[in-house]
PDB file of C-alpha atoms in Angstrom:
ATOM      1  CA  UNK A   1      30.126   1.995  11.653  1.00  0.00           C
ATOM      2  CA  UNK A   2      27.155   1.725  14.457  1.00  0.00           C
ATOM      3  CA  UNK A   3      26.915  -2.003  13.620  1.00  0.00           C
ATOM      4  CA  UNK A   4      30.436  -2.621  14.700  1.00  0.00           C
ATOM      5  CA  UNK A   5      30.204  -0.656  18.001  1.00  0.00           C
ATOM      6  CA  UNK A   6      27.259  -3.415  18.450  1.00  0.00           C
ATOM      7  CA  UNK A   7      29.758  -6.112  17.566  1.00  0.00           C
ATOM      8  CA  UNK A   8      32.538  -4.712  19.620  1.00  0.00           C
ATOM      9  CA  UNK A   9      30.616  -4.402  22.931  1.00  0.00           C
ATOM     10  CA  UNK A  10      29.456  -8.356  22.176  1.00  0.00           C
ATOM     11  CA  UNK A  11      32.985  -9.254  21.645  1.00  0.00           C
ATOM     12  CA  UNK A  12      33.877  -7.831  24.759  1.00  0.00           C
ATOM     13  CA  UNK A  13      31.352  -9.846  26.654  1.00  0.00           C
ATOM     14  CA  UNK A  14      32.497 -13.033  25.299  1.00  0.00           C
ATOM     15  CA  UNK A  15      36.346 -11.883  26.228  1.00  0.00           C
ATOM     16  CA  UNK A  16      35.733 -10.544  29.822  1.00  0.00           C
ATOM     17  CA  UNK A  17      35.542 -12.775  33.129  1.00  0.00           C
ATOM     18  CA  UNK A  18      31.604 -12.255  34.020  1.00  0.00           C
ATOM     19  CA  UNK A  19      28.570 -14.160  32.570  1.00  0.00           C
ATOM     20  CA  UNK A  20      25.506 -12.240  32.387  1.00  0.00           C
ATOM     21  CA  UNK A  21      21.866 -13.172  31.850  1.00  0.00           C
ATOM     22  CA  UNK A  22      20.661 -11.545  28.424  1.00  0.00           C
ATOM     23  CA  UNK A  23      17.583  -9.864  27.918  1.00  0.00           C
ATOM     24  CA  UNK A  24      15.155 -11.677  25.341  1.00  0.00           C
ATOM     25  CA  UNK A  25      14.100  -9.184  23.094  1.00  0.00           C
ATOM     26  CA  UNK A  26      11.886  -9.477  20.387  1.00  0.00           C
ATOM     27  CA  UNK A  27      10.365  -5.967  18.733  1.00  0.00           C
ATOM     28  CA  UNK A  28      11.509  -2.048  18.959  1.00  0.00           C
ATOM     29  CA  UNK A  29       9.557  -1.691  22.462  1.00  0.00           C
ATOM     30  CA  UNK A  30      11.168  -4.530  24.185  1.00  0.00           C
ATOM     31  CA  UNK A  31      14.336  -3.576  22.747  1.00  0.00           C
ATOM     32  CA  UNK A  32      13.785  -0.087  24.229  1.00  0.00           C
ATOM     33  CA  UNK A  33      13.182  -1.343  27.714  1.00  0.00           C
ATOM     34  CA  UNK A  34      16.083  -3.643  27.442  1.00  0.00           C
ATOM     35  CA  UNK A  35      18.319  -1.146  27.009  1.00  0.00           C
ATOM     36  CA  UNK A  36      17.095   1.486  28.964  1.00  0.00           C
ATOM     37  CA  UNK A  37      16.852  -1.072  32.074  1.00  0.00           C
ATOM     38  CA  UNK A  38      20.900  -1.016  31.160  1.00  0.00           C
ATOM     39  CA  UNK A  39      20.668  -4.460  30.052  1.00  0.00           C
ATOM     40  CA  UNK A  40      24.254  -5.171  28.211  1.00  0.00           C
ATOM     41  CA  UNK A  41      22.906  -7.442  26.096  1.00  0.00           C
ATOM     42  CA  UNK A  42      19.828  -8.674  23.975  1.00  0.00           C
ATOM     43  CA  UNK A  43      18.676 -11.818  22.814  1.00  0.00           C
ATOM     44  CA  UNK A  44      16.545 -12.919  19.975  1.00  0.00           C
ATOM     45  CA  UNK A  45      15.214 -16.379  20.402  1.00  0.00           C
ATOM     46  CA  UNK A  46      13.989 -18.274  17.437  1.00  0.00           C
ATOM     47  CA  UNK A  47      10.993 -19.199  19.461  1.00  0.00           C
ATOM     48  CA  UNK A  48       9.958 -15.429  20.514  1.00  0.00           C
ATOM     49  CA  UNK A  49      10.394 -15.421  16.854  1.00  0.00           C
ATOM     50  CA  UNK A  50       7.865 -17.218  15.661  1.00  0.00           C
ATOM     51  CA  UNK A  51       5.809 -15.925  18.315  1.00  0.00           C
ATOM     52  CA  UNK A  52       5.985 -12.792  18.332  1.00  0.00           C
ATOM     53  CA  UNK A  53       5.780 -12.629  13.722  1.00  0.00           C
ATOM     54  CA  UNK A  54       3.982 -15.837  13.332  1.00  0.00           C
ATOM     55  CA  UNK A  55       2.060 -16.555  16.762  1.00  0.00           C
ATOM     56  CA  UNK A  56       3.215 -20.029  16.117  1.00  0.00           C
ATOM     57  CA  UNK A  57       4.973 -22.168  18.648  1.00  0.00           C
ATOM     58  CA  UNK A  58       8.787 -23.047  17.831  1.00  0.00           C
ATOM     59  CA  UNK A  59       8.311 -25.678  15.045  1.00  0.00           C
ATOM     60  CA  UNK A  60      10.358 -23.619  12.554  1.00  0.00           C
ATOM     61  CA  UNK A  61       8.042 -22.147   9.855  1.00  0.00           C
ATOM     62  CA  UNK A  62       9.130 -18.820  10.262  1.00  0.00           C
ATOM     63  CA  UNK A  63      11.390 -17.178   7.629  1.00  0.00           C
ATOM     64  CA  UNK A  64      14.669 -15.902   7.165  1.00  0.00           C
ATOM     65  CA  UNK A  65      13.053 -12.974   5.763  1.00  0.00           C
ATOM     66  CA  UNK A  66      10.476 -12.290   8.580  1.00  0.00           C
ATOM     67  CA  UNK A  67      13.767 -12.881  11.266  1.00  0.00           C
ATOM     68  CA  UNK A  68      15.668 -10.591   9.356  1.00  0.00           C
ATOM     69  CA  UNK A  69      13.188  -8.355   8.930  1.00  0.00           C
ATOM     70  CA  UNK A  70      12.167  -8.338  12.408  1.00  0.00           C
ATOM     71  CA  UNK A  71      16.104  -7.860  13.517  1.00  0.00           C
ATOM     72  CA  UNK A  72      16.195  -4.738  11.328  1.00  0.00           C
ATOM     73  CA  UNK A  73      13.167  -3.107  13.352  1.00  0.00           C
ATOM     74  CA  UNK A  74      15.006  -3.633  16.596  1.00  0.00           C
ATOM     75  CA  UNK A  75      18.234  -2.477  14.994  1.00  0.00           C
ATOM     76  CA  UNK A  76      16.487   0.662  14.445  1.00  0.00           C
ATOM     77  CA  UNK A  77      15.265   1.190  17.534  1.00  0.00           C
ATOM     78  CA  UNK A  78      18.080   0.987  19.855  1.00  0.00           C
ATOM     79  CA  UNK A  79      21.685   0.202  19.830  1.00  0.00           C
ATOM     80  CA  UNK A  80      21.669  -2.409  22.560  1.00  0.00           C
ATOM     81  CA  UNK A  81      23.714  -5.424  21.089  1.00  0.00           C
ATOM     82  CA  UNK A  82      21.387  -8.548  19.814  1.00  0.00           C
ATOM     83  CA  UNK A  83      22.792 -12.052  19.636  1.00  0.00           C
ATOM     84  CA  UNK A  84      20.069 -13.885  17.505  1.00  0.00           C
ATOM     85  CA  UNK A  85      18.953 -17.177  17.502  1.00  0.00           C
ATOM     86  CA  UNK A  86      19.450 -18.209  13.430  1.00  0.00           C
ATOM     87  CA  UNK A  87      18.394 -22.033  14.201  1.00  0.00           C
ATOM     88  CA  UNK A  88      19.438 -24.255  11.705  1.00  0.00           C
ATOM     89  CA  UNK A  89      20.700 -21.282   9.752  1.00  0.00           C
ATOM     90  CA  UNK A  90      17.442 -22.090   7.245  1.00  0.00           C
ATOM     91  CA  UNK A  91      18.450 -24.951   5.318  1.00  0.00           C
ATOM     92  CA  UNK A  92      21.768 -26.398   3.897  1.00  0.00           C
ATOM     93  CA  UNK A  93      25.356 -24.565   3.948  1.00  0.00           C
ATOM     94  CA  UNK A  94      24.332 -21.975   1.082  1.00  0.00           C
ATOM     95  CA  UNK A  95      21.397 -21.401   2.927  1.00  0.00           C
ATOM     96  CA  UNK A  96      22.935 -20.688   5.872  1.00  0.00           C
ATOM     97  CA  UNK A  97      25.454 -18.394   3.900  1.00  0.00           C
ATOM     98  CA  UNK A  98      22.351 -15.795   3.413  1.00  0.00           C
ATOM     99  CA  UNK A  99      21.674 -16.423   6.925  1.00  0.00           C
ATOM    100  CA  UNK A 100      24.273 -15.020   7.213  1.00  0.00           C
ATOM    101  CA  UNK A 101      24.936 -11.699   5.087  1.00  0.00           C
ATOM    102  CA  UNK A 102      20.831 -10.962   5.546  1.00  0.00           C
ATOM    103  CA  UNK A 103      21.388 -10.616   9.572  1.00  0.00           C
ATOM    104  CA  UNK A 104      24.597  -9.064   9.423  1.00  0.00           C
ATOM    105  CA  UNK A 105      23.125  -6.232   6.817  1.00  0.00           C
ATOM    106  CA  UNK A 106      20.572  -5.972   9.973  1.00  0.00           C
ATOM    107  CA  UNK A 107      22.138  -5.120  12.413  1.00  0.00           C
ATOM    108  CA  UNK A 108      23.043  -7.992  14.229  1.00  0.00           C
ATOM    109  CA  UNK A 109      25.994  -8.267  16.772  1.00  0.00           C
ATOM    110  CA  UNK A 110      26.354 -11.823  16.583  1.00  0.00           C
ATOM    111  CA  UNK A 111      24.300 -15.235  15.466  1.00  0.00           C
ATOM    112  CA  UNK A 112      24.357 -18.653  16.269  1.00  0.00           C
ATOM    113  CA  UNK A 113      24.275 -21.996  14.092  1.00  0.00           C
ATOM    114  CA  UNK A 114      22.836 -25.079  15.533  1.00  0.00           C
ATOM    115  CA  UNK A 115      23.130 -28.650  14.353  1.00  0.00           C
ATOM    116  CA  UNK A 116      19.149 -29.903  15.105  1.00  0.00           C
ATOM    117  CA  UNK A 117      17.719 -31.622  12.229  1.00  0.00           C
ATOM    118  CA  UNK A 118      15.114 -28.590  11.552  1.00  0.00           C
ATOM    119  CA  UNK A 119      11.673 -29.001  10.785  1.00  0.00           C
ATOM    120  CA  UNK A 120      12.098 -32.125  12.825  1.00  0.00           C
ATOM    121  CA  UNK A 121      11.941 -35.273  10.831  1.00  0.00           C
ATOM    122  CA  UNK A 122       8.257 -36.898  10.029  1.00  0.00           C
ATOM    123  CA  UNK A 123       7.624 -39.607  12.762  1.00  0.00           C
ATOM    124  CA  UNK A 124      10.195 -38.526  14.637  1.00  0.00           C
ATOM    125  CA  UNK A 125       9.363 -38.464  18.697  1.00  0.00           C
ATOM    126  CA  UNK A 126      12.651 -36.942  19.860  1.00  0.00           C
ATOM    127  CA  UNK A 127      14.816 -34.220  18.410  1.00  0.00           C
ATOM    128  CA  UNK A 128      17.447 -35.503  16.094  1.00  0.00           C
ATOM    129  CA  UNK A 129      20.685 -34.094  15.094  1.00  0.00           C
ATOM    130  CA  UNK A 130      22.104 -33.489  11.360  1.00  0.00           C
ATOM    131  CA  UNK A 131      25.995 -34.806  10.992  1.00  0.00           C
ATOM    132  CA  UNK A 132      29.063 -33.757  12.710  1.00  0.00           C
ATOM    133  CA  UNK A 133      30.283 -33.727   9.337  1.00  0.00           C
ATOM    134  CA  UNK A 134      26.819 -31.210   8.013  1.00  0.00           C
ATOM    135  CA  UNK A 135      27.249 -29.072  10.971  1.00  0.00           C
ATOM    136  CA  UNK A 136      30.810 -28.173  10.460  1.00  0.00           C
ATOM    137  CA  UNK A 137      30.089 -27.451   6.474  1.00  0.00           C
ATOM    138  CA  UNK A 138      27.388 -25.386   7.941  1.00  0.00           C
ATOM    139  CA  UNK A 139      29.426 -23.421  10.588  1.00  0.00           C
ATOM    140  CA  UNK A 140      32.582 -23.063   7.674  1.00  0.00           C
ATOM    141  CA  UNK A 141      29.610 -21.241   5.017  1.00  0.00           C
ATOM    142  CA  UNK A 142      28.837 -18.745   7.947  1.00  0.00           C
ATOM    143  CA  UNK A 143      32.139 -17.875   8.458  1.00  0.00           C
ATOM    144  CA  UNK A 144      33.178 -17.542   5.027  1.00  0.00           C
ATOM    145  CA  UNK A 145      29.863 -15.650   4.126  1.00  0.00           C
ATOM    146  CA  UNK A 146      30.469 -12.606   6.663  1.00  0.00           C
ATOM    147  CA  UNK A 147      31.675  -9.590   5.348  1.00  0.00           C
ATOM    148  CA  UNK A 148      32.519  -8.213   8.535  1.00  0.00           C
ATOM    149  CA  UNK A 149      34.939  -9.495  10.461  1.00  0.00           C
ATOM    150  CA  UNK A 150      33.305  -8.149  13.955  1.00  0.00           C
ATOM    151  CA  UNK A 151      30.261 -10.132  13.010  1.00  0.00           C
ATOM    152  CA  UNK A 152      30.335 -12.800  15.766  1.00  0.00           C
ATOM    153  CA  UNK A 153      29.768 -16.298  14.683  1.00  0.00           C
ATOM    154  CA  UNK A 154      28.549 -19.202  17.387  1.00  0.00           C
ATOM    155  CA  UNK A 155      28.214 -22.572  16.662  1.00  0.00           C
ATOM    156  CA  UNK A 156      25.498 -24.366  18.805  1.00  0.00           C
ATOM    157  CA  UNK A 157      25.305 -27.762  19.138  1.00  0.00           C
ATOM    158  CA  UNK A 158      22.083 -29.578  21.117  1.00  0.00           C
ATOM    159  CA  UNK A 159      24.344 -33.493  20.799  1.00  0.00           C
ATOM    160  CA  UNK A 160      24.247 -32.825  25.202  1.00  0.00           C
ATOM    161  CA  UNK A 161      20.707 -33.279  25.239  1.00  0.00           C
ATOM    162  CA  UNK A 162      19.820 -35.377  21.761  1.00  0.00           C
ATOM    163  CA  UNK A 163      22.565 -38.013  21.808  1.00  0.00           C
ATOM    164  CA  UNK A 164      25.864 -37.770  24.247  1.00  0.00           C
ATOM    165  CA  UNK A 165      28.158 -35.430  26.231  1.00  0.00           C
ATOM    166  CA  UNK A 166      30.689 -37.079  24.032  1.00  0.00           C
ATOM    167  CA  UNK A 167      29.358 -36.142  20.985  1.00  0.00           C
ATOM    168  CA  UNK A 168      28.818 -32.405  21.849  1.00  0.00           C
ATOM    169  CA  UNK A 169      32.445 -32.165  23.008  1.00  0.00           C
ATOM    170  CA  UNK A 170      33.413 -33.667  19.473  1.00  0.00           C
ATOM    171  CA  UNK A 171      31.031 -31.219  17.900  1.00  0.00           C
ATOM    172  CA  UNK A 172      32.070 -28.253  19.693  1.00  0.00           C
ATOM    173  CA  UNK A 173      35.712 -29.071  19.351  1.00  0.00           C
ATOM    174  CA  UNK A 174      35.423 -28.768  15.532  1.00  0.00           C
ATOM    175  CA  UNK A 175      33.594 -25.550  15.316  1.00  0.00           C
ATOM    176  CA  UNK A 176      36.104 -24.466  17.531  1.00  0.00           C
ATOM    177  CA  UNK A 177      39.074 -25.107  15.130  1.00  0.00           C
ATOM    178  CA  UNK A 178      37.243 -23.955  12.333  1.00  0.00           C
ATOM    179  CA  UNK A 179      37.159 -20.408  13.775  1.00  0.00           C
ATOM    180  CA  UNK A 180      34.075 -19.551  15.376  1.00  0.00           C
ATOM    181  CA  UNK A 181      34.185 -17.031  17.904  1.00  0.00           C
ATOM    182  CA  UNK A 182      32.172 -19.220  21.023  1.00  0.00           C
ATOM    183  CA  UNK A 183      30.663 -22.272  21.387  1.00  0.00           C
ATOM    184  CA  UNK A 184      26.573 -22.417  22.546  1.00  0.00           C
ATOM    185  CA  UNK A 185      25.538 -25.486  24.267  1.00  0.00           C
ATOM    186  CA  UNK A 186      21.740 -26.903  25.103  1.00  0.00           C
ATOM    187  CA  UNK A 187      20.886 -29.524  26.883  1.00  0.00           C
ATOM    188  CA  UNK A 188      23.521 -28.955  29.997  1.00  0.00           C
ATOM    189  CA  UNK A 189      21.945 -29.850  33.310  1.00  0.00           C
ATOM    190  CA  UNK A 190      24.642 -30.871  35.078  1.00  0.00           C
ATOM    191  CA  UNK A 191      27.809 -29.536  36.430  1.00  0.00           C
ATOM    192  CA  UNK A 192      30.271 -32.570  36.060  1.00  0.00           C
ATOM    193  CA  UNK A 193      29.206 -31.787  31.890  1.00  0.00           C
ATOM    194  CA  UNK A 194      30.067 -28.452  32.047  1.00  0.00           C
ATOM    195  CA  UNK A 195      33.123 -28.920  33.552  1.00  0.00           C
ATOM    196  CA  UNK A 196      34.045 -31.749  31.090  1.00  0.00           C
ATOM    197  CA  UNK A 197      32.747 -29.387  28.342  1.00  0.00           C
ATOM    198  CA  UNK A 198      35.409 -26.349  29.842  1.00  0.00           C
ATOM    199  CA  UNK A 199      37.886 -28.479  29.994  1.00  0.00           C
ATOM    200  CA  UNK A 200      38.023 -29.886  26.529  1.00  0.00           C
ATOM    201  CA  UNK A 201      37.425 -26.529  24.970  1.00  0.00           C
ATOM    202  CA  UNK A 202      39.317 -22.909  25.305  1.00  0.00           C
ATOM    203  CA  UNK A 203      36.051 -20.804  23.439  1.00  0.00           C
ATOM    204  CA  UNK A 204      33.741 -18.403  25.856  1.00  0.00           C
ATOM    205  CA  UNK A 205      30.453 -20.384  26.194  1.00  0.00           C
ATOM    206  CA  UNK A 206      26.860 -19.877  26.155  1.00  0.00           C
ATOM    207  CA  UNK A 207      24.390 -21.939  27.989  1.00  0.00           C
ATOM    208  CA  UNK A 208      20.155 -21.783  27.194  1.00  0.00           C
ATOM    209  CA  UNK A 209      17.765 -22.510  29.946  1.00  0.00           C
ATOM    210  CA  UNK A 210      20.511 -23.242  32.417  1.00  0.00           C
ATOM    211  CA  UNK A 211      18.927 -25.791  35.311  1.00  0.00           C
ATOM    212  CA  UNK A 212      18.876 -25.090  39.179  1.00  0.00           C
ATOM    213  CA  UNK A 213      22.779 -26.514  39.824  1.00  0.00           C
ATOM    214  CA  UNK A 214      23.720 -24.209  37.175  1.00  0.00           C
ATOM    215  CA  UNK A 215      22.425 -20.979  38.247  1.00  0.00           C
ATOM    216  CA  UNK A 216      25.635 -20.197  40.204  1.00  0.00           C
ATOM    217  CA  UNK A 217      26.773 -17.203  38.639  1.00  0.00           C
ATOM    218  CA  UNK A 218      30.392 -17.328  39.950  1.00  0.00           C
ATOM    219  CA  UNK A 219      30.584 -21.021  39.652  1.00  0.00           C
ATOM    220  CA  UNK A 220      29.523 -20.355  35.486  1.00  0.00           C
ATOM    221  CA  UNK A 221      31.945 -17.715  34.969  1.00  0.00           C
ATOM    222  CA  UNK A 222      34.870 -19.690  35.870  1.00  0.00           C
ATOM    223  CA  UNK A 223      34.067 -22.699  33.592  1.00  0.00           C
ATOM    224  CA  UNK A 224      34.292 -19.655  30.739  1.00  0.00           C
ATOM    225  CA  UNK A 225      30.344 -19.466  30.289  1.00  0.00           C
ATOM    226  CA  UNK A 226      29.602 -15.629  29.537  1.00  0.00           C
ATOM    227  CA  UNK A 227      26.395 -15.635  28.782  1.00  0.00           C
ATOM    228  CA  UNK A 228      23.831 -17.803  30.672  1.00  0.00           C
ATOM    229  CA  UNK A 229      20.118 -17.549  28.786  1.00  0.00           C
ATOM    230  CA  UNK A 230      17.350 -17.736  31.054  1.00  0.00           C
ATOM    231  CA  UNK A 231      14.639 -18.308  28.906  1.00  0.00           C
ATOM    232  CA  UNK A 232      11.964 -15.619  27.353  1.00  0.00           C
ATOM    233  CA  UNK A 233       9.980 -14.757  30.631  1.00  0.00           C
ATOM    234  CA  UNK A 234       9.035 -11.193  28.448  1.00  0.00           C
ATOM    235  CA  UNK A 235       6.650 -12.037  25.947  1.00  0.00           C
ATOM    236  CA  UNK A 236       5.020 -14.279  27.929  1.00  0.00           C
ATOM    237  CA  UNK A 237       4.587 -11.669  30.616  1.00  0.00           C
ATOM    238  CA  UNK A 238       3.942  -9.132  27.595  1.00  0.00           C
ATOM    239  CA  UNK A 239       0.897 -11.858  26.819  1.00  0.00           C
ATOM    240  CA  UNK A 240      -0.635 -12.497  29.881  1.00  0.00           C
ATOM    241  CA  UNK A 241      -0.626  -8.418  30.252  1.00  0.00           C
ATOM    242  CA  UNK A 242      -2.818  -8.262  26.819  1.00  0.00           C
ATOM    243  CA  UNK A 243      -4.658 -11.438  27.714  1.00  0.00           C
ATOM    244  CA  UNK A 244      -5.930  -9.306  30.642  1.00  0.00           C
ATOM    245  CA  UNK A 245      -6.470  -6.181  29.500  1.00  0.00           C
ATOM    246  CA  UNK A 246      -8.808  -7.632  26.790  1.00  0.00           C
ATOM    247  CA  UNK A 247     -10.660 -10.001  28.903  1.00  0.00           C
ATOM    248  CA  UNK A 248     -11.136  -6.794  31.100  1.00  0.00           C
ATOM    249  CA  UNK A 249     -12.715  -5.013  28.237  1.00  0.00           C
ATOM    250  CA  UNK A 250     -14.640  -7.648  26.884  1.00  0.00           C
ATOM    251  CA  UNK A 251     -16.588  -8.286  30.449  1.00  0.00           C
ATOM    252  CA  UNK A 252     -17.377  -4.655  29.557  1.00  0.00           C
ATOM    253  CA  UNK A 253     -14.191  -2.612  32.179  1.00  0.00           C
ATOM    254  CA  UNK A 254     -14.032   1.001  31.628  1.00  0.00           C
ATOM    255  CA  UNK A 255     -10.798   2.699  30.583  1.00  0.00           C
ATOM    256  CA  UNK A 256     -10.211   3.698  33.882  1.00  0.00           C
ATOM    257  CA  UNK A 257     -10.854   0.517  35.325  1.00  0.00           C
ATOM    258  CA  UNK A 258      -8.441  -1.329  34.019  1.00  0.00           C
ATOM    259  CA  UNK A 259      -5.457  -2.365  35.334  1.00  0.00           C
ATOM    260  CA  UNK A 260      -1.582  -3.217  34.763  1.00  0.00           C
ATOM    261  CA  UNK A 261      -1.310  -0.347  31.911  1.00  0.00           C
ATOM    262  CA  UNK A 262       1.860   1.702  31.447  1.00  0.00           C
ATOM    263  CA  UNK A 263       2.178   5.088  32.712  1.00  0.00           C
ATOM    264  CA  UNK A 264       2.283   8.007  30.153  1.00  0.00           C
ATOM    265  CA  UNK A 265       5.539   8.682  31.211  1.00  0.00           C
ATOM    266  CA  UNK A 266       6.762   5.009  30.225  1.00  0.00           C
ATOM    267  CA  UNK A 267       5.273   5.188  27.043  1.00  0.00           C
ATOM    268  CA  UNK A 268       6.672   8.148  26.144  1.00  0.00           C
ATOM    269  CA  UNK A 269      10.180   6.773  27.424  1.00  0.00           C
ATOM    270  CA  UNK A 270       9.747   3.825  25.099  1.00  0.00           C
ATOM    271  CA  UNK A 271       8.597   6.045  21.811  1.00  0.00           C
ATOM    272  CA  UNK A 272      10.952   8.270  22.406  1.00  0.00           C
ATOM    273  CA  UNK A 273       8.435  11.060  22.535  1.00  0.00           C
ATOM    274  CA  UNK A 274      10.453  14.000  23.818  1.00  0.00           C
ATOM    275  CA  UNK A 275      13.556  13.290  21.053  1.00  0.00           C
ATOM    276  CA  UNK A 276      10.220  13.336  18.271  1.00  0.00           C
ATOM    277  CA  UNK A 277       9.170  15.995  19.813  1.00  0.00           C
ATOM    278  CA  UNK A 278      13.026  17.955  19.631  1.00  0.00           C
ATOM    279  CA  UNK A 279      12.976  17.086  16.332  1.00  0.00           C
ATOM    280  CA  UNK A 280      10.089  18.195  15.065  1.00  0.00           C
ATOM    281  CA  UNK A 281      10.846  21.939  16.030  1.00  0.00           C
ATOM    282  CA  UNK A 282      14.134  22.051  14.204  1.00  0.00           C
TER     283      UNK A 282
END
């Protein structure tokens, strides 16, 4: 099954002895360029989300249904593996069970499941975290509810940057014994907690928005971190390249004027012109 080859190649990243830098990916063109930049990996960021569905910022009102939805285009249009960012896994454990089976029937290669109290709480100033005790119920439903077993599971935990290293560890150590297949940590800035958080754990680990004393590559790879996220530079290049365009146009630039546009040979790399074309005469 295609969706498995996804899987497998995922599952090999998390088992090997590198950590990479995914691409963020978040529609069938920048899926396209991912993978034909050779990019080994994609990832789909709950905040590229909502931006790139919703145009909202990252305040969680976008859908299961528009994520899933959205995973299924990319699916579609390339077979670069996607780990995707399922947040809070949209509400309680049976929630997060359709999580779940509606990304894995998409296509995904993997997902993760994060303990923030999502939409943040009213009055709240600070980002606050459900229980240890809600999180692993939550992480225990999305293992139960996959049907494949090369589906990979990650349970994320934000406690390093919300309330203690402590707590993460605690976290982290759970989801580990309850099977999940790595262990996603936010809020790491320093490398004294990483190497607390290595030592107390024996899962592959993924970092988000890694800091400047934790852009070591080599350093990261030997304290088991595989994949290192750095951030979702692409649609915000992707928007200052329409922002442009359009202001171009509107001060009244002609076609040939303007500036920053893809060649006609990129753009019929990224449609995949020449295979539509193949196809069409047989």
């Amino acid at each position: 099954m295609a969706w498995r080859n996804r899987r497998a190649a995922l599952r090999a990243i998390l088992q090997g002895s590198a950590c990479l830098r995914p691409a963020s990916v978040y529609d069938a063109i920048s899926i396209r360029i991912a993978d034909d930049l050779g990019f080994e990996l994609g990832m789909f960021g709950g905040s590229v989300a909502s931006l790139a569905i919703l145009g909202d910022p990252d305040i969680a009102l976008i859908t299961l249904t528009e994520l899933a939805e959205q995973m299924r285009r990319m699916s579609r249009a390339a077979a670069l593996p996607v780990l995707v960012d399922a947040d809070h896994g949209y509400g309680n454990a049976l929630n997060v069970r359709r999580t779940v089976q509606e990304l894995e029937a998409a296509g995904a290669a993997g997902l993760t499941i994060e303990d923030t109290l999502l939409p943040q709480a009213y009055g709240a100033a600070e980002p606050q975290l459900i229980s240890r005790e809600e999180g692993l119920g939550k992480i225990k439903a999305a293992l139960d509810a996959r049907l494949d077993p090369s589906l990979v599971i990650v349970g994320r935990t934000g406690a390093c940057g919300i309330s203690s290293l402590g707590d993460a560890i605690a976290r982290a150590v759970a989801y580990e014994a309850a099977g999940v297949d790595a262990l996603f940590f936010t809020g790491v800035k320093m490398r004294d907690q990483l190497d607390a958080i290595s030592a107390a754990t024996k899962l592959p680990i993924i970092i988000g928005s890694p800091t400047a004393e934790l852009t070591d590559f080599d350093y990261l790879a030997q304290r088991r971190v595989r994949i290192a996220i750095q951030g979702h530079a692409s649609i915000s290049a992707a928007t200052e390249a329409v922002h442009k365009t359009l202001a171009a146009i509107k001060a009244g630039a002609a076609p040939k004027q303007l500036k920053g546009l893809a060649s006609a040979e990129l753009m019929n790399q990224v449609t995949r012109a020449d295979l539509v074309e193949e196809r069409e005469t047989h």
